[in-house]
DNA sequence: CAATGAAATATTGGATACGATCGTACAAGT
DNA sequence: ACTTGTACGATCGTATCCAATATTTCATTG
């Protein structure tokens, strides 16, 4: 019999835990853009060695959350307005395309999953926790696209999203924007449920474009302010 | 002062070297899909420790060349026909879009760079080294898109390409396909030089779509053969 | 003889220790 | 005072060693 202190069903590697930890800090805004991440500090903080920290940082670099320069450590990657345009333009191409593919293949179960994600998002608005809201927002998008059965494109989208995610929180925060996003989600889902690929795609595209415009203008104000 | 294009004298880290080494083996076909990569074997082969090998594998996983499963090691990722469709569909969205952006911003120097890349590709055909040809093929595509100033999208494209690259070698090898690709490259460049964004985009899209169709049908034959 | 289960082995994951590199402070020279 | 060279400290990169886990082998049993 093994001595399972806790790994009953969940067998997680330390590297993965550290990666989640750091990613949460970045996305949550605790580590702002440009912040230098010291391996030893993280290692001491979590009571682990530097090796898993290094490997976690490598993964995060692949996701675009940090930038590693040789012998100079990892820095939380900052987003310029140009970067945001870059990222969102790619999303604007991929998401409408994928949602069409998804509608062509989806089952009733998939529709139910998307509805559930929509309801979760809706329920979270009243609580108003930005991190949770951001997570559920993306969960809804993911639920819409999942039936497309395009794991590679989904992986790409994941990195595109997480690279801009923490800046989106600013946009999501105002209550007006939240309710606007919720209404858009509802409209998208309504068309989705009816398997209206063209309309769903159009609405989704507009939804993403609106978010893009909002975040870009915010970033530009921020850059001008500096 | 303009950005220093490239540090000509770059200190290479062992991890990066190992990553290049393994990537070359995979792309070159020495490690076929499904092949298990043993860290210690690589380490002994190169006379280094296992640490840089592990970190190199992490990077390669981010590029989609290998898949790592906990405590089970890394295996060279294999490509199904569905995967290929997935990857190429994403490329089909991004490349035509980016080339339009590129044409809108490009300088005469950028055109010269693309022409140079085209000539290099042309010159390599007579030598017929598949690896080199594949590299130069992608270099041409990259040269076309570089002026778009979209580093994030370019990074995405890089991973999309490298994931399918080694299978493209099969398609590129036959002489007829090579000359066909060359002619298409010439046509694309001709429109590019004239700053005809619509036509360039159209030709590029067709060029990628042809390659996609070729590789997908090959993969399907391969799967059927098994 | 097939199925099951437990040791043995192979391989990866992680910790500690050491060496290399970069940034900076400070001293010396012009 | 400004520049240049150098020593020091902080931090990262890598090697070596140990622990945890998956796979294989082989004995046992029905």
Coordinates of C-alpha atoms (C1' of nucleotides) in Angstrom, one line a residue:
Chain A
X1 CA 0.0 0.0 0.0
X2 CA 1.4 3.4 -0.9
X3 CA 1.5 6.2 1.5
X4 CA -0.9 8.6 -0.2
X5 CA -0.8 11.7 1.8
X6 CA -3.3 13.2 -0.6
X7 CA -2.7 12.1 -4.2
X8 CA -5.9 10.0 -4.1
X9 CA -7.2 10.8 -7.5
X10 CA -5.2 13.9 -8.5
X11 CA -1.7 13.2 -9.4
X12 CA -0.1 16.6 -10.1
X13 CA 3.5 17.4 -10.6
X14 CA 5.2 20.2 -8.7
X15 CA 6.0 22.0 -11.9
X16 CA 2.4 22.1 -12.9
X17 CA 1.4 23.5 -9.5
X18 CA 4.1 26.2 -9.7
X19 CA 3.0 27.1 -13.2
X20 CA -0.6 27.5 -12.0
X21 CA 0.5 29.5 -9.0
X22 CA 2.6 32.0 -11.1
X23 CA 0.0 32.2 -13.8
X24 CA -2.7 33.0 -11.2
X25 CA -0.5 35.8 -9.8
X26 CA 0.1 37.2 -13.3
X27 CA -3.5 37.0 -14.4
X28 CA -4.8 38.2 -11.1
X29 CA -2.6 41.3 -11.4
X30 CA -0.4 40.6 -8.4
X31 CA 2.6 40.5 -10.8
X32 CA 2.1 43.5 -13.1
X33 CA 3.6 43.7 -16.5
X34 CA 7.4 44.3 -16.4
X35 CA 7.7 42.7 -12.9
X36 CA 10.8 40.5 -12.6
X37 CA 10.2 37.0 -11.3
X38 CA 13.0 35.7 -9.2
X39 CA 13.3 32.0 -9.3
X40 CA 14.7 31.6 -5.8
X41 CA 12.0 33.9 -4.3
X42 CA 9.2 31.7 -5.8
X43 CA 11.0 28.6 -4.8
X44 CA 11.4 29.7 -1.2
X45 CA 7.8 31.0 -1.2
X46 CA 6.4 27.6 -2.1
X47 CA 9.0 25.5 -0.3
X48 CA 10.3 23.8 -3.5
X49 CA 13.5 23.8 -5.5
X50 CA 14.3 26.2 -8.3
X51 CA 14.1 23.4 -10.9
X52 CA 10.3 23.2 -11.1
X53 CA 10.1 26.9 -11.0
X54 CA 12.4 27.2 -14.0
X55 CA 10.4 24.6 -15.9
X56 CA 7.1 26.3 -15.0
X57 CA 8.5 29.6 -16.3
X58 CA 9.4 27.9 -19.5
X59 CA 5.8 26.8 -20.0
X60 CA 4.6 30.2 -19.1
X61 CA 6.9 31.7 -21.7
X62 CA 5.3 29.4 -24.3
X63 CA 2.0 30.8 -23.3
X64 CA 3.2 34.3 -23.7
X65 CA 2.8 35.3 -20.1
X66 CA 6.5 35.9 -19.4
X67 CA 9.6 36.6 -21.4
X68 CA 12.8 34.9 -20.5
X69 CA 16.2 36.3 -21.4
X70 CA 19.3 34.3 -20.9
X71 CA 21.0 35.0 -17.6
X72 CA 18.6 37.8 -17.0
X73 CA 15.6 36.0 -15.7
X74 CA 11.9 36.1 -16.5
X75 CA 9.9 39.2 -16.8
X76 CA 6.1 39.4 -16.8
X77 CA 5.4 40.3 -20.4
X78 CA 3.8 43.7 -21.0
X79 CA 1.2 44.4 -23.6
X80 CA 1.5 47.3 -25.9
X81 CA -1.5 48.5 -27.9
X82 CA 0.1 47.0 -31.0
X83 CA 0.4 43.6 -29.2
X84 CA -3.3 43.8 -28.3
X85 CA -4.3 44.5 -31.8
X86 CA -2.1 41.6 -33.0
X87 CA -3.6 39.2 -30.5
X88 CA -7.2 40.2 -31.1
X89 CA -7.0 40.2 -34.8
X90 CA -5.9 36.6 -34.7
X91 CA -8.8 35.8 -32.3
X92 CA -11.1 37.6 -34.7
X93 CA -10.1 35.2 -37.5
X94 CA -10.1 32.0 -35.5
X95 CA -13.1 32.3 -33.2
X96 CA -15.8 33.0 -35.9
X97 CA -14.3 30.2 -38.0
X98 CA -14.3 27.7 -35.2
X99 CA -17.7 28.4 -34.1
X100 CA -19.1 27.7 -37.5
X101 CA -17.2 24.3 -37.4
X102 CA -18.6 23.7 -34.0
X103 CA -22.2 24.3 -34.9
X104 CA -21.8 21.9 -37.8
X105 CA -20.8 19.1 -35.5
X106 CA -22.3 19.9 -32.1
X107 CA -24.7 17.6 -30.2
X108 CA -27.5 18.6 -27.9
X109 CA -25.1 17.8 -25.0
X110 CA -22.7 20.5 -26.4
X111 CA -25.5 23.0 -26.4
X112 CA -26.4 22.1 -22.8
X113 CA -22.7 22.6 -21.9
X114 CA -22.6 26.0 -23.4
X115 CA -25.9 27.0 -21.7
X116 CA -24.4 25.8 -18.4
X117 CA -21.3 28.0 -19.0
X118 CA -23.5 30.9 -19.8
X119 CA -25.5 30.5 -16.6
X120 CA -22.3 30.2 -14.5
X121 CA -21.1 33.4 -16.0
X122 CA -24.4 35.1 -15.3
X123 CA -24.5 33.9 -11.7
X124 CA -20.9 35.2 -11.1
X125 CA -21.7 38.8 -12.2
X126 CA -23.6 39.5 -9.0
X127 CA -20.6 38.3 -6.9
X128 CA -18.4 40.5 -9.0
X129 CA -15.1 38.8 -8.5
X130 CA -13.1 39.9 -11.5
X131 CA -10.8 36.9 -11.7
X132 CA -13.6 34.4 -11.5
X133 CA -15.6 36.4 -14.0
X134 CA -12.7 36.4 -16.4
X135 CA -12.3 32.7 -16.1
X136 CA -16.0 32.0 -16.6
X137 CA -16.1 34.4 -19.6
X138 CA -13.5 32.3 -21.3
X139 CA -15.1 29.1 -20.2
X140 CA -18.2 30.2 -22.1
X141 CA -16.2 31.0 -25.2
X142 CA -14.5 27.7 -24.9
X143 CA -17.7 25.8 -24.5
X144 CA -19.0 27.4 -27.8
X145 CA -15.9 26.3 -29.7
X146 CA -15.2 23.0 -28.1
X147 CA -17.4 20.9 -30.5
X148 CA -15.4 22.0 -33.4
X149 CA -12.9 19.2 -32.5
X150 CA -9.9 21.4 -33.4
X151 CA -7.5 20.9 -30.5
X152 CA -4.6 22.7 -32.2
X153 CA -6.6 25.8 -33.0
X154 CA -8.0 25.7 -29.5
X155 CA -4.6 25.6 -28.0
X156 CA -3.6 28.6 -30.1
X157 CA -6.6 30.5 -28.9
X158 CA -5.8 29.6 -25.4
X159 CA -2.5 31.3 -25.6
X160 CA -3.9 34.3 -27.4
X161 CA -6.5 34.7 -24.8
X162 CA -4.3 34.3 -21.7
X163 CA -1.8 36.8 -23.1
X164 CA -4.4 39.5 -23.0
X165 CA -6.6 38.2 -20.2
X166 CA -5.3 40.2 -17.4
X167 CA -5.8 43.4 -19.3
X168 CA -9.4 42.4 -20.1
X169 CA -10.1 42.4 -16.4
X170 CA -10.0 46.1 -16.4
X171 CA -12.5 46.2 -19.1
X172 CA -14.8 43.7 -17.5
X173 CA -14.9 45.4 -14.2
X174 CA -17.3 48.3 -14.8
X175 CA -20.8 47.0 -14.2
X176 CA -22.0 48.5 -17.5
X177 CA -19.5 46.5 -19.5
X178 CA -20.4 43.4 -17.6
X179 CA -24.1 43.6 -18.3
X180 CA -23.3 44.5 -22.0
X181 CA -21.1 41.4 -22.3
X182 CA -23.7 39.3 -20.7
X183 CA -26.4 40.5 -23.1
X184 CA -24.0 39.7 -26.0
X185 CA -23.3 36.3 -24.6
X186 CA -27.1 35.7 -24.4
X187 CA -27.5 36.8 -28.0
X188 CA -24.7 34.6 -29.2
X189 CA -26.0 31.6 -27.4
X190 CA -29.5 32.2 -28.7
X191 CA -28.2 32.0 -32.3
X192 CA -26.0 29.1 -31.3
X193 CA -28.8 27.0 -30.0
X194 CA -30.7 27.5 -33.2
X195 CA -27.6 26.3 -35.1
X196 CA -27.5 29.5 -37.0
X197 CA -23.9 29.4 -37.9
X198 CA -23.7 32.6 -39.9
X199 CA -25.5 34.7 -37.3
X200 CA -23.6 33.2 -34.4
X201 CA -20.3 33.8 -36.1
X202 CA -21.3 37.4 -36.8
X203 CA -22.3 38.1 -33.3
X204 CA -19.2 36.4 -31.8
X205 CA -17.0 38.4 -34.1
X206 CA -18.7 41.7 -33.1
X207 CA -18.4 40.7 -29.4
X208 CA -14.7 40.1 -29.7
X209 CA -14.2 43.2 -31.7
X210 CA -15.9 45.3 -29.1
X211 CA -13.7 43.9 -26.4
X212 CA -10.7 44.5 -28.6
X213 CA -11.6 48.1 -29.2
X214 CA -12.2 48.7 -25.6
X215 CA -8.9 47.3 -24.4
X216 CA -6.9 48.9 -27.1
X217 CA -8.2 52.3 -26.4
X218 CA -7.5 51.7 -22.7
X219 CA -4.0 50.7 -23.4
X220 CA -3.4 53.7 -25.6
X221 CA -4.6 56.0 -22.9
X222 CA -2.3 54.2 -20.5
X223 CA 0.7 54.6 -22.8
X224 CA -0.1 58.2 -23.4
X225 CA -0.4 58.8 -19.7
X226 CA 3.1 57.4 -19.1
Chain B
X1 CA 18.6 54.4 -32.7
X2 CA 16.8 51.6 -34.6
X3 CA 16.5 48.3 -33.0
X4 CA 19.6 46.1 -33.4
X5 CA 18.4 43.5 -35.8
X6 CA 20.3 40.6 -34.3
X7 CA 23.1 40.2 -31.9
X8 CA 25.5 38.6 -34.3
X9 CA 27.6 37.2 -31.5
X10 CA 25.0 35.5 -29.4
X11 CA 25.9 33.3 -26.5
X12 CA 24.0 30.1 -26.9
X13 CA 22.7 28.3 -23.9
X14 CA 23.0 24.5 -23.7
X15 CA 19.3 24.1 -23.5
X16 CA 18.8 26.0 -26.8
X17 CA 21.4 23.9 -28.5
X18 CA 19.8 20.7 -27.3
X19 CA 16.4 22.0 -28.4
X20 CA 17.8 22.7 -31.9
X21 CA 19.4 19.3 -32.0
X22 CA 16.3 17.4 -31.2
X23 CA 14.1 19.6 -33.4
X24 CA 16.4 18.9 -36.3
X25 CA 16.2 15.2 -35.6
X26 CA 12.4 15.3 -35.6
X27 CA 12.0 17.6 -38.6
X28 CA 14.6 15.6 -40.5
X29 CA 12.7 12.4 -39.9
X30 CA 15.4 10.7 -37.8
X31 CA 12.9 10.5 -35.0
X32 CA 9.6 9.4 -36.6
X33 CA 6.2 10.2 -35.1
X34 CA 5.6 8.1 -32.0
X35 CA 9.2 7.6 -31.2
X36 CA 10.0 7.9 -27.5
X37 CA 12.8 10.3 -26.6
X38 CA 14.8 9.2 -23.7
X39 CA 16.3 12.1 -21.8
X40 CA 19.4 10.2 -20.6
X41 CA 20.1 8.9 -24.1
X42 CA 20.2 12.4 -25.5
X43 CA 22.2 13.7 -22.6
X44 CA 24.8 11.0 -23.0
X45 CA 24.8 11.5 -26.8
X46 CA 25.6 15.2 -26.4
X47 CA 27.7 14.9 -23.3
X48 CA 25.5 17.1 -21.1
X49 CA 23.3 16.7 -18.1
X50 CA 19.6 15.7 -18.3
X51 CA 18.4 19.1 -17.0
X52 CA 18.9 21.0 -20.3
X53 CA 17.5 18.1 -22.2
X54 CA 14.3 18.2 -20.1
X55 CA 14.0 22.0 -20.6
X56 CA 14.6 21.6 -24.3
X57 CA 11.8 19.1 -24.4
X58 CA 9.5 21.5 -22.6
X59 CA 10.1 24.1 -25.3
X60 CA 9.6 21.6 -28.0
X61 CA 6.3 20.6 -26.4
X62 CA 5.2 24.2 -26.6
X63 CA 6.0 24.1 -30.3
X64 CA 4.0 21.0 -30.7
X65 CA 6.8 18.8 -31.8
X66 CA 6.6 16.4 -28.8
X67 CA 4.0 15.4 -26.3
X68 CA 5.1 15.0 -22.6
X69 CA 3.2 12.9 -20.2
X70 CA 4.0 12.9 -16.6
X71 CA 6.6 10.2 -15.6
X72 CA 6.2 8.7 -19.0
X73 CA 8.5 10.9 -21.0
X74 CA 8.3 12.6 -24.3
X75 CA 7.2 11.1 -27.6
X76 CA 7.4 12.6 -31.0
X77 CA 3.9 13.9 -31.7
X78 CA 2.2 12.2 -34.6
X79 CA -0.1 13.9 -37.0
X80 CA -3.5 12.6 -37.9
X81 CA -5.3 13.8 -41.0
X82 CA -7.6 15.7 -38.7
X83 CA -4.7 17.4 -37.0
X84 CA -3.3 18.5 -40.4
X85 CA -6.7 19.9 -41.4
X86 CA -6.8 21.7 -38.1
X87 CA -3.3 23.2 -38.5
X88 CA -3.7 24.2 -42.1
X89 CA -7.1 25.8 -41.6
X90 CA -5.6 28.1 -39.0
X91 CA -2.7 28.9 -41.4
X92 CA -5.3 29.6 -44.2
X93 CA -6.9 32.2 -42.0
X94 CA -3.7 33.8 -40.7
X95 CA -1.4 33.9 -43.7
X96 CA -3.6 35.7 -46.2
X97 CA -4.6 38.2 -43.5
X98 CA -1.0 38.9 -42.5
X99 CA 0.2 39.3 -46.0
X100 CA -2.3 42.0 -46.6
X101 CA -1.1 43.8 -43.5
X102 CA 2.4 43.3 -44.6
X103 CA 1.8 44.8 -48.0
X104 CA 0.2 47.8 -46.4
X105 CA 3.4 48.6 -44.5
X106 CA 6.3 47.2 -46.4
X107 CA 9.3 49.1 -47.6
X108 CA 11.4 48.4 -50.7
X109 CA 13.9 46.8 -48.4
X110 CA 11.2 44.3 -47.4
X111 CA 10.5 43.5 -51.0
X112 CA 14.2 43.0 -51.6
X113 CA 14.3 40.6 -48.6
X114 CA 11.5 38.6 -50.0
X115 CA 13.1 38.4 -53.4
X116 CA 16.3 37.2 -51.8
X117 CA 14.4 34.5 -50.0
X118 CA 12.8 33.5 -53.3
X119 CA 16.1 33.3 -55.0
X120 CA 17.6 31.2 -52.2
X121 CA 14.7 28.8 -52.5
X122 CA 15.1 28.6 -56.2
X123 CA 18.8 27.9 -56.0
X124 CA 18.3 25.2 -53.4
X125 CA 15.9 23.2 -55.7
X126 CA 18.8 22.0 -57.9
X127 CA 20.6 20.7 -54.9
X128 CA 17.5 19.0 -53.7
X129 CA 18.2 18.7 -50.0
X130 CA 14.7 18.3 -48.5
X131 CA 15.5 19.7 -45.1
X132 CA 17.2 22.8 -46.6
X133 CA 14.4 23.2 -49.0
X134 CA 11.8 23.0 -46.3
X135 CA 13.7 25.6 -44.3
X136 CA 14.0 28.0 -47.3
X137 CA 10.3 27.5 -48.2
X138 CA 9.3 28.7 -44.8
X139 CA 11.9 31.5 -44.9
X140 CA 10.1 32.8 -48.0
X141 CA 6.7 32.7 -46.4
X142 CA 8.2 34.4 -43.3
X143 CA 9.8 37.1 -45.5
X144 CA 6.5 37.9 -47.0
X145 CA 4.7 38.2 -43.7
X146 CA 7.5 39.9 -41.7
X147 CA 6.6 43.5 -42.6
X148 CA 3.2 43.1 -41.0
X149 CA 4.8 43.7 -37.7
X150 CA 2.7 41.2 -36.0
X151 CA 5.1 39.2 -33.8
X152 CA 2.4 37.4 -31.9
X153 CA 0.7 36.1 -34.9
X154 CA 4.0 35.2 -36.5
X155 CA 4.9 33.2 -33.4
X156 CA 1.6 31.3 -33.7
X157 CA 2.3 30.6 -37.4
X158 CA 5.7 29.4 -36.5
X159 CA 4.3 26.7 -34.3
X160 CA 1.6 25.8 -36.7
X161 CA 4.2 25.4 -39.4
X162 CA 6.7 23.4 -37.5
X163 CA 4.1 21.0 -36.3
X164 CA 3.4 20.0 -39.9
X165 CA 6.7 20.7 -41.4
X166 CA 8.2 17.2 -41.4
X167 CA 5.2 15.8 -43.1
X168 CA 5.5 18.5 -45.8
X169 CA 8.9 17.1 -46.7
X170 CA 7.2 14.2 -48.2
X171 CA 5.1 16.4 -50.4
X172 CA 8.0 18.7 -51.3
X173 CA 10.3 15.9 -52.4
X174 CA 8.9 15.0 -55.8
X175 CA 10.4 17.2 -58.4
X176 CA 7.1 18.0 -60.0
X177 CA 5.8 19.4 -56.7
X178 CA 8.9 21.4 -56.2
X179 CA 8.7 23.1 -59.5
X180 CA 5.0 23.7 -59.0
X181 CA 5.7 25.3 -55.6
X182 CA 8.4 27.4 -57.2
X183 CA 6.1 28.7 -59.8
X184 CA 3.5 29.6 -57.2
X185 CA 6.1 31.3 -55.2
X186 CA 7.1 33.4 -58.2
X187 CA 3.5 34.3 -58.9
X188 CA 3.0 35.3 -55.3
X189 CA 6.1 37.4 -55.3
X190 CA 5.1 39.1 -58.5
X191 CA 1.8 40.3 -57.1
X192 CA 3.6 41.1 -53.8
X193 CA 6.1 43.4 -55.5
X194 CA 3.3 45.2 -57.2
X195 CA 1.7 45.7 -53.8
X196 CA -1.5 44.0 -55.0
X197 CA -2.8 42.9 -51.6
X198 CA -5.9 41.2 -52.8
X199 CA -4.2 39.1 -55.5
X200 CA -1.2 38.2 -53.3
X201 CA -3.6 37.1 -50.6
X202 CA -5.6 35.0 -53.0
X203 CA -2.6 33.3 -54.5
X204 CA -1.0 32.7 -51.1
X205 CA -4.2 31.2 -49.8
X206 CA -4.4 28.9 -52.8
X207 CA -0.8 27.9 -52.4
X208 CA -1.3 26.9 -48.8
X209 CA -4.5 25.2 -49.6
X210 CA -2.9 23.1 -52.3
X211 CA -0.2 22.0 -49.9
X212 CA -2.8 21.2 -47.3
X213 CA -4.8 19.1 -49.7
X214 CA -1.7 17.2 -50.8
X215 CA -0.5 16.4 -47.2
X216 CA -4.0 15.5 -46.0
X217 CA -4.6 13.0 -48.7
X218 CA -1.2 11.5 -48.2
X219 CA -1.9 11.2 -44.5
X220 CA -5.2 9.6 -45.2
X221 CA -3.6 7.1 -47.5
X222 CA -1.1 6.4 -44.8
X223 CA -3.7 5.8 -42.2
X224 CA -5.7 3.6 -44.5
X225 CA -2.6 1.6 -45.2
X226 CA -2.1 0.8 -41.5
Chain C
dC1 C1' -2.3 -22.4 -19.0
dA2 C1' -4.2 -17.8 -18.3
dA3 C1' -4.7 -14.3 -14.9
dT4 C1' -3.2 -11.9 -11.0
dG5 C1' 0.0 -9.6 -8.1
dA6 C1' 4.3 -8.4 -6.3
dA7 C1' 9.3 -7.5 -6.7
dA8 C1' 12.9 -5.6 -10.1
dT9 C1' 14.2 -2.4 -13.4
dA10 C1' 14.1 1.6 -16.2
dT11 C1' 12.9 6.3 -16.6
dT12 C1' 11.4 10.5 -15.2
dG13 C1' 10.7 14.3 -11.5
dG14 C1' 13.0 17.1 -7.9
dA15 C1' 16.6 18.8 -4.5
dT16 C1' 21.1 20.3 -3.5
dA17 C1' 25.5 22.1 -5.0
dC18 C1' 28.6 24.4 -8.0
dG19 C1' 30.0 27.3 -11.9
dA20 C1' 29.0 31.0 -15.3
dT21 C1' 27.2 35.5 -16.5
dC22 C1' 25.3 40.0 -15.9
dG23 C1' 24.7 44.4 -13.4
dT24 C1' 26.6 47.7 -10.4
dA25 C1' 29.6 50.1 -7.3
dC26 C1' 33.8 51.9 -6.9
dA27 C1' 38.5 53.1 -7.9
dA28 C1' 42.0 54.9 -11.0
dG29 C1' 43.4 57.4 -15.0
dT30 C1' 42.8 61.1 -18.4
Chain D
dA1 C1' 34.2 65.8 -13.9
dC2 C1' 34.0 62.1 -17.1
dT3 C1' 35.5 57.9 -18.8
dT4 C1' 37.4 53.3 -18.3
dG5 C1' 38.7 49.2 -15.9
dT6 C1' 37.9 46.0 -12.2
dA7 C1' 36.1 43.6 -8.2
dC8 C1' 32.0 42.2 -6.0
dG9 C1' 27.2 40.6 -5.4
dA10 C1' 23.1 38.8 -7.2
dT11 C1' 21.0 35.7 -10.2
dC12 C1' 20.7 32.4 -13.6
dG13 C1' 22.4 27.9 -16.0
dT14 C1' 24.1 23.2 -15.4
dA15 C1' 25.9 18.9 -13.1
dT16 C1' 25.4 15.5 -9.8
dC17 C1' 22.7 12.9 -6.7
dC18 C1' 18.3 11.2 -4.6
dA19 C1' 13.2 10.2 -4.7
dA20 C1' 8.9 9.0 -7.0
dT21 C1' 6.6 6.7 -10.6
dA22 C1' 5.6 3.7 -14.6
dT23 C1' 6.7 -0.5 -16.9
dT24 C1' 8.4 -5.1 -17.1
dT25 C1' 9.5 -9.6 -15.3
dC26 C1' 8.4 -13.4 -13.0
dA27 C1' 6.5 -16.3 -9.5
dT28 C1' 2.0 -17.8 -7.7
dT29 C1' -2.6 -19.4 -7.9
dG30 C1' -7.1 -20.7 -9.6

